[in-house]
mmCIF file with all atom_site columns, C-alpha atoms in Angstrom:
data_model
loop_
_atom_site.group_PDB
_atom_site.id
_atom_site.type_symbol
_atom_site.label_atom_id
_atom_site.label_alt_id
_atom_site.label_comp_id
_atom_site.label_asym_id
_atom_site.label_entity_id
_atom_site.label_seq_id
_atom_site.pdbx_PDB_ins_code
_atom_site.Cartn_x
_atom_site.Cartn_y
_atom_site.Cartn_z
_atom_site.occupancy
_atom_site.B_iso_or_equiv
_atom_site.pdbx_formal_charge
_atom_site.auth_seq_id
_atom_site.auth_comp_id
_atom_site.auth_asym_id
_atom_site.auth_atom_id
_atom_site.pdbx_PDB_model_num
ATOM 1   C CA . UNK X 1 1   ? -39.505 136.942 -18.279 1.00 60.00 ? 1   UNK X CA 1
ATOM 2   C CA . UNK X 1 2   ? -40.445 140.306 -16.760 1.00 62.00 ? 2   UNK X CA 1
ATOM 3   C CA . UNK X 1 3   ? -38.284 141.864 -14.076 1.00 62.00 ? 3   UNK X CA 1
ATOM 4   C CA . UNK X 1 4   ? -39.872 142.018 -10.624 1.00 62.00 ? 4   UNK X CA 1
ATOM 5   C CA . UNK X 1 5   ? -41.660 145.238 -9.721  1.00 63.00 ? 5   UNK X CA 1
ATOM 6   C CA . UNK X 1 6   ? -39.479 147.776 -8.023  1.00 63.00 ? 6   UNK X CA 1
ATOM 7   C CA . UNK X 1 7   ? -41.308 148.517 -4.800  1.00 62.00 ? 7   UNK X CA 1
ATOM 8   C CA . UNK X 1 8   ? -40.222 151.281 -2.518  1.00 72.00 ? 8   UNK X CA 1
ATOM 9   C CA . UNK X 1 9   ? -42.061 149.882 0.460   1.00 81.00 ? 9   UNK X CA 1
ATOM 10  C CA . UNK X 1 10  ? -45.521 149.028 1.536   1.00 79.00 ? 10  UNK X CA 1
ATOM 11  C CA . UNK X 1 11  ? -48.042 151.572 2.566   1.00 81.00 ? 11  UNK X CA 1
ATOM 12  C CA . UNK X 1 12  ? -49.972 150.352 5.563   1.00 77.00 ? 12  UNK X CA 1
ATOM 13  C CA . UNK X 1 13  ? -53.333 151.912 6.116   1.00 84.00 ? 13  UNK X CA 1
ATOM 14  C CA . UNK X 1 14  ? -54.652 151.983 9.667   1.00 87.00 ? 14  UNK X CA 1
ATOM 15  C CA . UNK X 1 15  ? -58.305 152.521 10.505  1.00 90.00 ? 15  UNK X CA 1
ATOM 16  C CA . UNK X 1 16  ? -59.059 156.160 11.254  1.00 94.00 ? 16  UNK X CA 1
ATOM 17  C CA . UNK X 1 17  ? -60.792 155.276 14.518  1.00 95.00 ? 17  UNK X CA 1
ATOM 18  C CA . UNK X 1 18  ? -57.622 153.471 15.673  1.00 96.00 ? 18  UNK X CA 1
ATOM 19  C CA . UNK X 1 19  ? -55.505 156.501 14.782  1.00 95.00 ? 19  UNK X CA 1
ATOM 20  C CA . UNK X 1 20  ? -57.924 158.730 16.707  1.00 96.00 ? 20  UNK X CA 1
ATOM 21  C CA . UNK X 1 21  ? -57.724 156.334 19.668  1.00 96.00 ? 21  UNK X CA 1
ATOM 22  C CA . UNK X 1 22  ? -53.916 156.525 19.673  1.00 96.00 ? 22  UNK X CA 1
ATOM 23  C CA . UNK X 1 23  ? -53.911 160.300 19.407  1.00 96.00 ? 23  UNK X CA 1
ATOM 24  C CA . UNK X 1 24  ? -56.379 160.555 22.277  1.00 96.00 ? 24  UNK X CA 1
ATOM 25  C CA . UNK X 1 25  ? -54.575 158.237 24.714  1.00 97.00 ? 25  UNK X CA 1
ATOM 26  C CA . UNK X 1 26  ? -50.894 157.904 23.854  1.00 97.00 ? 26  UNK X CA 1
ATOM 27  C CA . UNK X 1 27  ? -49.624 160.933 25.809  1.00 97.00 ? 27  UNK X CA 1
ATOM 28  C CA . UNK X 1 28  ? -51.464 159.997 29.002  1.00 98.00 ? 28  UNK X CA 1
ATOM 29  C CA . UNK X 1 29  ? -50.399 156.353 28.604  1.00 98.00 ? 29  UNK X CA 1
ATOM 30  C CA . UNK X 1 30  ? -46.825 157.544 28.363  1.00 97.00 ? 30  UNK X CA 1
ATOM 31  C CA . UNK X 1 31  ? -47.105 159.826 31.418  1.00 97.00 ? 31  UNK X CA 1
ATOM 32  C CA . UNK X 1 32  ? -48.651 157.017 33.452  1.00 96.00 ? 32  UNK X CA 1
ATOM 33  C CA . UNK X 1 33  ? -46.058 154.468 32.347  1.00 95.00 ? 33  UNK X CA 1
ATOM 34  C CA . UNK X 1 34  ? -43.209 156.859 33.136  1.00 94.00 ? 34  UNK X CA 1
ATOM 35  C CA . UNK X 1 35  ? -44.649 157.405 36.604  1.00 92.00 ? 35  UNK X CA 1
ATOM 36  C CA . UNK X 1 36  ? -44.719 153.643 37.159  1.00 92.00 ? 36  UNK X CA 1
ATOM 37  C CA . UNK X 1 37  ? -41.327 152.801 35.635  1.00 90.00 ? 37  UNK X CA 1
ATOM 38  C CA . UNK X 1 38  ? -39.218 155.971 35.884  1.00 85.00 ? 38  UNK X CA 1
ATOM 39  C CA . UNK X 1 39  ? -37.493 154.858 32.665  1.00 89.00 ? 39  UNK X CA 1
ATOM 40  C CA . UNK X 1 40  ? -38.421 157.021 29.658  1.00 93.00 ? 40  UNK X CA 1
ATOM 41  C CA . UNK X 1 41  ? -37.073 154.615 27.036  1.00 95.00 ? 41  UNK X CA 1
ATOM 42  C CA . UNK X 1 42  ? -38.742 151.532 28.475  1.00 93.00 ? 42  UNK X CA 1
ATOM 43  C CA . UNK X 1 43  ? -41.935 153.521 29.016  1.00 94.00 ? 43  UNK X CA 1
ATOM 44  C CA . UNK X 1 44  ? -42.042 154.522 25.364  1.00 97.00 ? 44  UNK X CA 1
ATOM 45  C CA . UNK X 1 45  ? -41.332 150.943 24.284  1.00 97.00 ? 45  UNK X CA 1
ATOM 46  C CA . UNK X 1 46  ? -44.158 149.571 26.449  1.00 96.00 ? 46  UNK X CA 1
ATOM 47  C CA . UNK X 1 47  ? -46.684 152.134 25.227  1.00 98.00 ? 47  UNK X CA 1
ATOM 48  C CA . UNK X 1 48  ? -45.708 151.423 21.622  1.00 98.00 ? 48  UNK X CA 1
ATOM 49  C CA . UNK X 1 49  ? -46.036 147.676 22.261  1.00 98.00 ? 49  UNK X CA 1
ATOM 50  C CA . UNK X 1 50  ? -49.426 148.147 23.950  1.00 98.00 ? 50  UNK X CA 1
ATOM 51  C CA . UNK X 1 51  ? -50.749 150.267 21.093  1.00 97.00 ? 51  UNK X CA 1
ATOM 52  C CA . UNK X 1 52  ? -49.364 147.720 18.632  1.00 96.00 ? 52  UNK X CA 1
ATOM 53  C CA . UNK X 1 53  ? -51.266 144.945 20.382  1.00 97.00 ? 53  UNK X CA 1
ATOM 54  C CA . UNK X 1 54  ? -54.376 147.092 20.358  1.00 97.00 ? 54  UNK X CA 1
ATOM 55  C CA . UNK X 1 55  ? -53.890 147.606 16.596  1.00 96.00 ? 55  UNK X CA 1
ATOM 56  C CA . UNK X 1 56  ? -53.539 143.877 15.947  1.00 95.00 ? 56  UNK X CA 1
ATOM 57  C CA . UNK X 1 57  ? -56.737 143.232 17.902  1.00 95.00 ? 57  UNK X CA 1
ATOM 58  C CA . UNK X 1 58  ? -58.513 146.447 16.912  1.00 96.00 ? 58  UNK X CA 1
ATOM 59  C CA . UNK X 1 59  ? -61.688 144.807 15.617  1.00 94.00 ? 59  UNK X CA 1
ATOM 60  C CA . UNK X 1 60  ? -62.097 142.874 18.880  1.00 96.00 ? 60  UNK X CA 1
ATOM 61  C CA . UNK X 1 61  ? -61.149 145.860 21.046  1.00 95.00 ? 61  UNK X CA 1
ATOM 62  C CA . UNK X 1 62  ? -63.562 148.105 19.190  1.00 94.00 ? 62  UNK X CA 1
ATOM 63  C CA . UNK X 1 63  ? -66.373 145.545 19.445  1.00 95.00 ? 63  UNK X CA 1
ATOM 64  C CA . UNK X 1 64  ? -65.982 145.311 23.226  1.00 94.00 ? 64  UNK X CA 1
ATOM 65  C CA . UNK X 1 65  ? -68.214 147.286 25.554  1.00 94.00 ? 65  UNK X CA 1
ATOM 66  C CA . UNK X 1 66  ? -65.280 149.416 26.694  1.00 96.00 ? 66  UNK X CA 1
ATOM 67  C CA . UNK X 1 67  ? -62.391 149.671 24.213  1.00 96.00 ? 67  UNK X CA 1
ATOM 68  C CA . UNK X 1 68  ? -60.424 151.967 26.547  1.00 97.00 ? 68  UNK X CA 1
ATOM 69  C CA . UNK X 1 69  ? -60.629 149.343 29.308  1.00 97.00 ? 69  UNK X CA 1
ATOM 70  C CA . UNK X 1 70  ? -59.339 146.661 26.945  1.00 97.00 ? 70  UNK X CA 1
ATOM 71  C CA . UNK X 1 71  ? -56.367 148.818 25.952  1.00 97.00 ? 71  UNK X CA 1
ATOM 72  C CA . UNK X 1 72  ? -55.727 149.788 29.604  1.00 98.00 ? 72  UNK X CA 1
ATOM 73  C CA . UNK X 1 73  ? -55.571 146.106 30.549  1.00 97.00 ? 73  UNK X CA 1
ATOM 74  C CA . UNK X 1 74  ? -53.007 145.469 27.810  1.00 97.00 ? 74  UNK X CA 1
ATOM 75  C CA . UNK X 1 75  ? -50.844 148.361 29.012  1.00 98.00 ? 75  UNK X CA 1
ATOM 76  C CA . UNK X 1 76  ? -51.206 147.284 32.643  1.00 96.00 ? 76  UNK X CA 1
ATOM 77  C CA . UNK X 1 77  ? -50.087 143.739 31.840  1.00 96.00 ? 77  UNK X CA 1
ATOM 78  C CA . UNK X 1 78  ? -46.997 145.001 30.056  1.00 96.00 ? 78  UNK X CA 1
ATOM 79  C CA . UNK X 1 79  ? -46.110 147.283 32.956  1.00 94.00 ? 79  UNK X CA 1
ATOM 80  C CA . UNK X 1 80  ? -46.583 144.452 35.462  1.00 91.00 ? 80  UNK X CA 1
ATOM 81  C CA . UNK X 1 81  ? -44.270 142.230 33.411  1.00 92.00 ? 81  UNK X CA 1
ATOM 82  C CA . UNK X 1 82  ? -41.648 144.984 33.239  1.00 90.00 ? 82  UNK X CA 1
ATOM 83  C CA . UNK X 1 83  ? -41.828 145.586 36.995  1.00 87.00 ? 83  UNK X CA 1
ATOM 84  C CA . UNK X 1 84  ? -41.711 141.904 37.929  1.00 82.00 ? 84  UNK X CA 1
ATOM 85  C CA . UNK X 1 85  ? -38.554 141.307 39.910  1.00 66.00 ? 85  UNK X CA 1
ATOM 86  C CA . UNK X 1 86  ? -37.448 144.955 40.002  1.00 65.00 ? 86  UNK X CA 1
ATOM 87  C CA . UNK X 1 87  ? -36.575 145.805 43.590  1.00 56.00 ? 87  UNK X CA 1
ATOM 88  C CA . UNK X 1 88  ? -35.882 149.422 42.658  1.00 54.00 ? 88  UNK X CA 1
ATOM 89  C CA . UNK X 1 89  ? -39.355 150.230 41.378  1.00 61.00 ? 89  UNK X CA 1
ATOM 90  C CA . UNK X 1 90  ? -40.395 153.880 41.770  1.00 68.00 ? 90  UNK X CA 1
ATOM 91  C CA . UNK X 1 91  ? -41.982 154.938 45.029  1.00 67.00 ? 91  UNK X CA 1
ATOM 92  C CA . UNK X 1 92  ? -45.416 155.368 43.416  1.00 71.00 ? 92  UNK X CA 1
ATOM 93  C CA . UNK X 1 93  ? -45.579 151.592 42.968  1.00 77.00 ? 93  UNK X CA 1
ATOM 94  C CA . UNK X 1 94  ? -45.831 151.172 46.748  1.00 83.00 ? 94  UNK X CA 1
ATOM 95  C CA . UNK X 1 95  ? -49.509 151.972 46.391  1.00 89.00 ? 95  UNK X CA 1
ATOM 96  C CA . UNK X 1 96  ? -49.913 148.768 44.343  1.00 88.00 ? 96  UNK X CA 1
ATOM 97  C CA . UNK X 1 97  ? -48.711 146.711 47.308  1.00 86.00 ? 97  UNK X CA 1
ATOM 98  C CA . UNK X 1 98  ? -51.352 148.261 49.562  1.00 89.00 ? 98  UNK X CA 1
ATOM 99  C CA . UNK X 1 99  ? -54.361 148.733 47.297  1.00 93.00 ? 99  UNK X CA 1
ATOM 100 C CA . UNK X 1 100 ? -56.189 146.649 44.698  1.00 94.00 ? 100 UNK X CA 1
ATOM 101 C CA . UNK X 1 101 ? -54.987 147.461 41.143  1.00 93.00 ? 101 UNK X CA 1
ATOM 102 C CA . UNK X 1 102 ? -57.946 149.635 40.118  1.00 96.00 ? 102 UNK X CA 1
ATOM 103 C CA . UNK X 1 103 ? -57.737 151.717 43.280  1.00 96.00 ? 103 UNK X CA 1
ATOM 104 C CA . UNK X 1 104 ? -53.987 152.101 42.859  1.00 95.00 ? 104 UNK X CA 1
ATOM 105 C CA . UNK X 1 105 ? -54.428 153.149 39.222  1.00 96.00 ? 105 UNK X CA 1
ATOM 106 C CA . UNK X 1 106 ? -56.980 155.762 40.247  1.00 97.00 ? 106 UNK X CA 1
ATOM 107 C CA . UNK X 1 107 ? -54.674 157.123 42.966  1.00 96.00 ? 107 UNK X CA 1
ATOM 108 C CA . UNK X 1 108 ? -51.791 157.471 40.496  1.00 95.00 ? 108 UNK X CA 1
ATOM 109 C CA . UNK X 1 109 ? -53.963 159.045 37.803  1.00 97.00 ? 109 UNK X CA 1
ATOM 110 C CA . UNK X 1 110 ? -55.669 161.504 40.144  1.00 97.00 ? 110 UNK X CA 1
ATOM 111 C CA . UNK X 1 111 ? -52.801 162.417 42.486  1.00 94.00 ? 111 UNK X CA 1
ATOM 112 C CA . UNK X 1 112 ? -49.613 161.848 40.511  1.00 93.00 ? 112 UNK X CA 1
ATOM 113 C CA . UNK X 1 113 ? -50.831 162.776 37.017  1.00 96.00 ? 113 UNK X CA 1
ATOM 114 C CA . UNK X 1 114 ? -53.440 165.300 38.261  1.00 97.00 ? 114 UNK X CA 1
ATOM 115 C CA . UNK X 1 115 ? -56.199 164.008 35.998  1.00 98.00 ? 115 UNK X CA 1
ATOM 116 C CA . UNK X 1 116 ? -59.812 164.812 36.825  1.00 97.00 ? 116 UNK X CA 1
ATOM 117 C CA . UNK X 1 117 ? -62.241 162.013 37.685  1.00 97.00 ? 117 UNK X CA 1
ATOM 118 C CA . UNK X 1 118 ? -63.628 162.272 34.147  1.00 97.00 ? 118 UNK X CA 1
ATOM 119 C CA . UNK X 1 119 ? -60.217 162.151 32.479  1.00 97.00 ? 119 UNK X CA 1
ATOM 120 C CA . UNK X 1 120 ? -59.137 159.162 34.590  1.00 98.00 ? 120 UNK X CA 1
ATOM 121 C CA . UNK X 1 121 ? -62.423 157.370 33.891  1.00 98.00 ? 121 UNK X CA 1
ATOM 122 C CA . UNK X 1 122 ? -62.065 157.953 30.162  1.00 97.00 ? 122 UNK X CA 1
ATOM 123 C CA . UNK X 1 123 ? -58.470 156.720 30.166  1.00 97.00 ? 123 UNK X CA 1
ATOM 124 C CA . UNK X 1 124 ? -59.132 153.455 31.982  1.00 97.00 ? 124 UNK X CA 1
ATOM 125 C CA . UNK X 1 125 ? -62.546 152.833 30.458  1.00 96.00 ? 125 UNK X CA 1
ATOM 126 C CA . UNK X 1 126 ? -64.837 153.072 33.470  1.00 97.00 ? 126 UNK X CA 1
ATOM 127 C CA . UNK X 1 127 ? -67.612 155.396 34.589  1.00 97.00 ? 127 UNK X CA 1
ATOM 128 C CA . UNK X 1 128 ? -66.688 158.619 36.359  1.00 97.00 ? 128 UNK X CA 1
ATOM 129 C CA . UNK X 1 129 ? -68.589 157.415 39.449  1.00 97.00 ? 129 UNK X CA 1
ATOM 130 C CA . UNK X 1 130 ? -66.333 154.333 39.590  1.00 98.00 ? 130 UNK X CA 1
ATOM 131 C CA . UNK X 1 131 ? -63.241 156.545 39.742  1.00 98.00 ? 131 UNK X CA 1
ATOM 132 C CA . UNK X 1 132 ? -64.750 158.654 42.536  1.00 97.00 ? 132 UNK X CA 1
ATOM 133 C CA . UNK X 1 133 ? -65.782 155.541 44.478  1.00 97.00 ? 133 UNK X CA 1
ATOM 134 C CA . UNK X 1 134 ? -62.422 153.810 44.045  1.00 97.00 ? 134 UNK X CA 1
ATOM 135 C CA . UNK X 1 135 ? -60.606 156.953 45.140  1.00 97.00 ? 135 UNK X CA 1
ATOM 136 C CA . UNK X 1 136 ? -62.720 157.232 48.313  1.00 97.00 ? 136 UNK X CA 1
ATOM 137 C CA . UNK X 1 137 ? -62.050 153.573 49.147  1.00 96.00 ? 137 UNK X CA 1
ATOM 138 C CA . UNK X 1 138 ? -58.337 154.048 48.512  1.00 95.00 ? 138 UNK X CA 1
ATOM 139 C CA . UNK X 1 139 ? -58.215 157.080 50.801  1.00 93.00 ? 139 UNK X CA 1
ATOM 140 C CA . UNK X 1 140 ? -59.989 155.137 53.580  1.00 94.00 ? 140 UNK X CA 1
ATOM 141 C CA . UNK X 1 141 ? -57.645 152.170 53.203  1.00 92.00 ? 141 UNK X CA 1
ATOM 142 C CA . UNK X 1 142 ? -54.562 154.381 53.201  1.00 86.00 ? 142 UNK X CA 1
ATOM 143 C CA . UNK X 1 143 ? -55.822 156.316 56.252  1.00 86.00 ? 143 UNK X CA 1
ATOM 144 C CA . UNK X 1 144 ? -56.337 153.057 58.175  1.00 85.00 ? 144 UNK X CA 1
ATOM 145 C CA . UNK X 1 145 ? -52.923 151.734 57.168  1.00 79.00 ? 145 UNK X CA 1
ATOM 146 C CA . UNK X 1 146 ? -51.098 154.911 58.149  1.00 71.00 ? 146 UNK X CA 1
ATOM 147 C CA . UNK X 1 147 ? -53.074 155.725 61.338  1.00 63.00 ? 147 UNK X CA 1
ATOM 148 C CA . UNK X 1 148 ? -51.062 155.221 64.507  1.00 63.00 ? 148 UNK X CA 1
ATOM 149 C CA . UNK X 1 149 ? -52.118 152.170 66.493  1.00 56.00 ? 149 UNK X CA 1
ATOM 150 C CA . UNK X 1 150 ? -54.175 152.720 69.603  1.00 48.00 ? 150 UNK X CA 1
ATOM 151 C CA . UNK X 1 151 ? -52.519 151.805 72.871  1.00 49.00 ? 151 UNK X CA 1
ATOM 152 C CA . UNK X 1 152 ? -53.453 148.322 74.072  1.00 46.00 ? 152 UNK X CA 1
ATOM 153 C CA . UNK X 1 153 ? -55.466 149.659 77.028  1.00 42.00 ? 153 UNK X CA 1
ATOM 154 C CA . UNK X 1 154 ? -57.676 151.709 74.700  1.00 38.00 ? 154 UNK X CA 1
ATOM 155 C CA . UNK X 1 155 ? -58.252 148.811 72.300  1.00 39.00 ? 155 UNK X CA 1
ATOM 156 C CA . UNK X 1 156 ? -59.352 146.496 75.085  1.00 36.00 ? 156 UNK X CA 1
ATOM 157 C CA . UNK X 1 157 ? -61.975 148.950 76.403  1.00 41.00 ? 157 UNK X CA 1
ATOM 158 C CA . UNK X 1 158 ? -63.239 150.143 73.057  1.00 37.00 ? 158 UNK X CA 1
#
């Protein structure tokens, strides 16, 4: 009987396009997640988990029309789960109570992370024009919500 092979560990080979994807997005994913959670350790864990899920489903993600959008949805779901039930969520999450998720994402990416329309579009997997449009809608909604109410007499005669 031969002794079992002495292995020092497995070598896992990841597709080069997946590695490139991770290198392109991981830092901005981490910045975004930290802005949403204000917890560096949990943020890192969620980004690692999201990228792990992307890796497991890489063939499907890559075959989709917008791989970045697929990955963004995975990260967003993990963040939402982490925030569920947290009363002490960072102030930037207030925007998610006022705006639809895509608009809120665009506001955070453009104003909190200072990404350009193109960078934000690339990160979330949409066209640059979508980012610009969503940002305009968000600004209008926020302006309406924060505008002082007109006195009753003015509203009745308007």
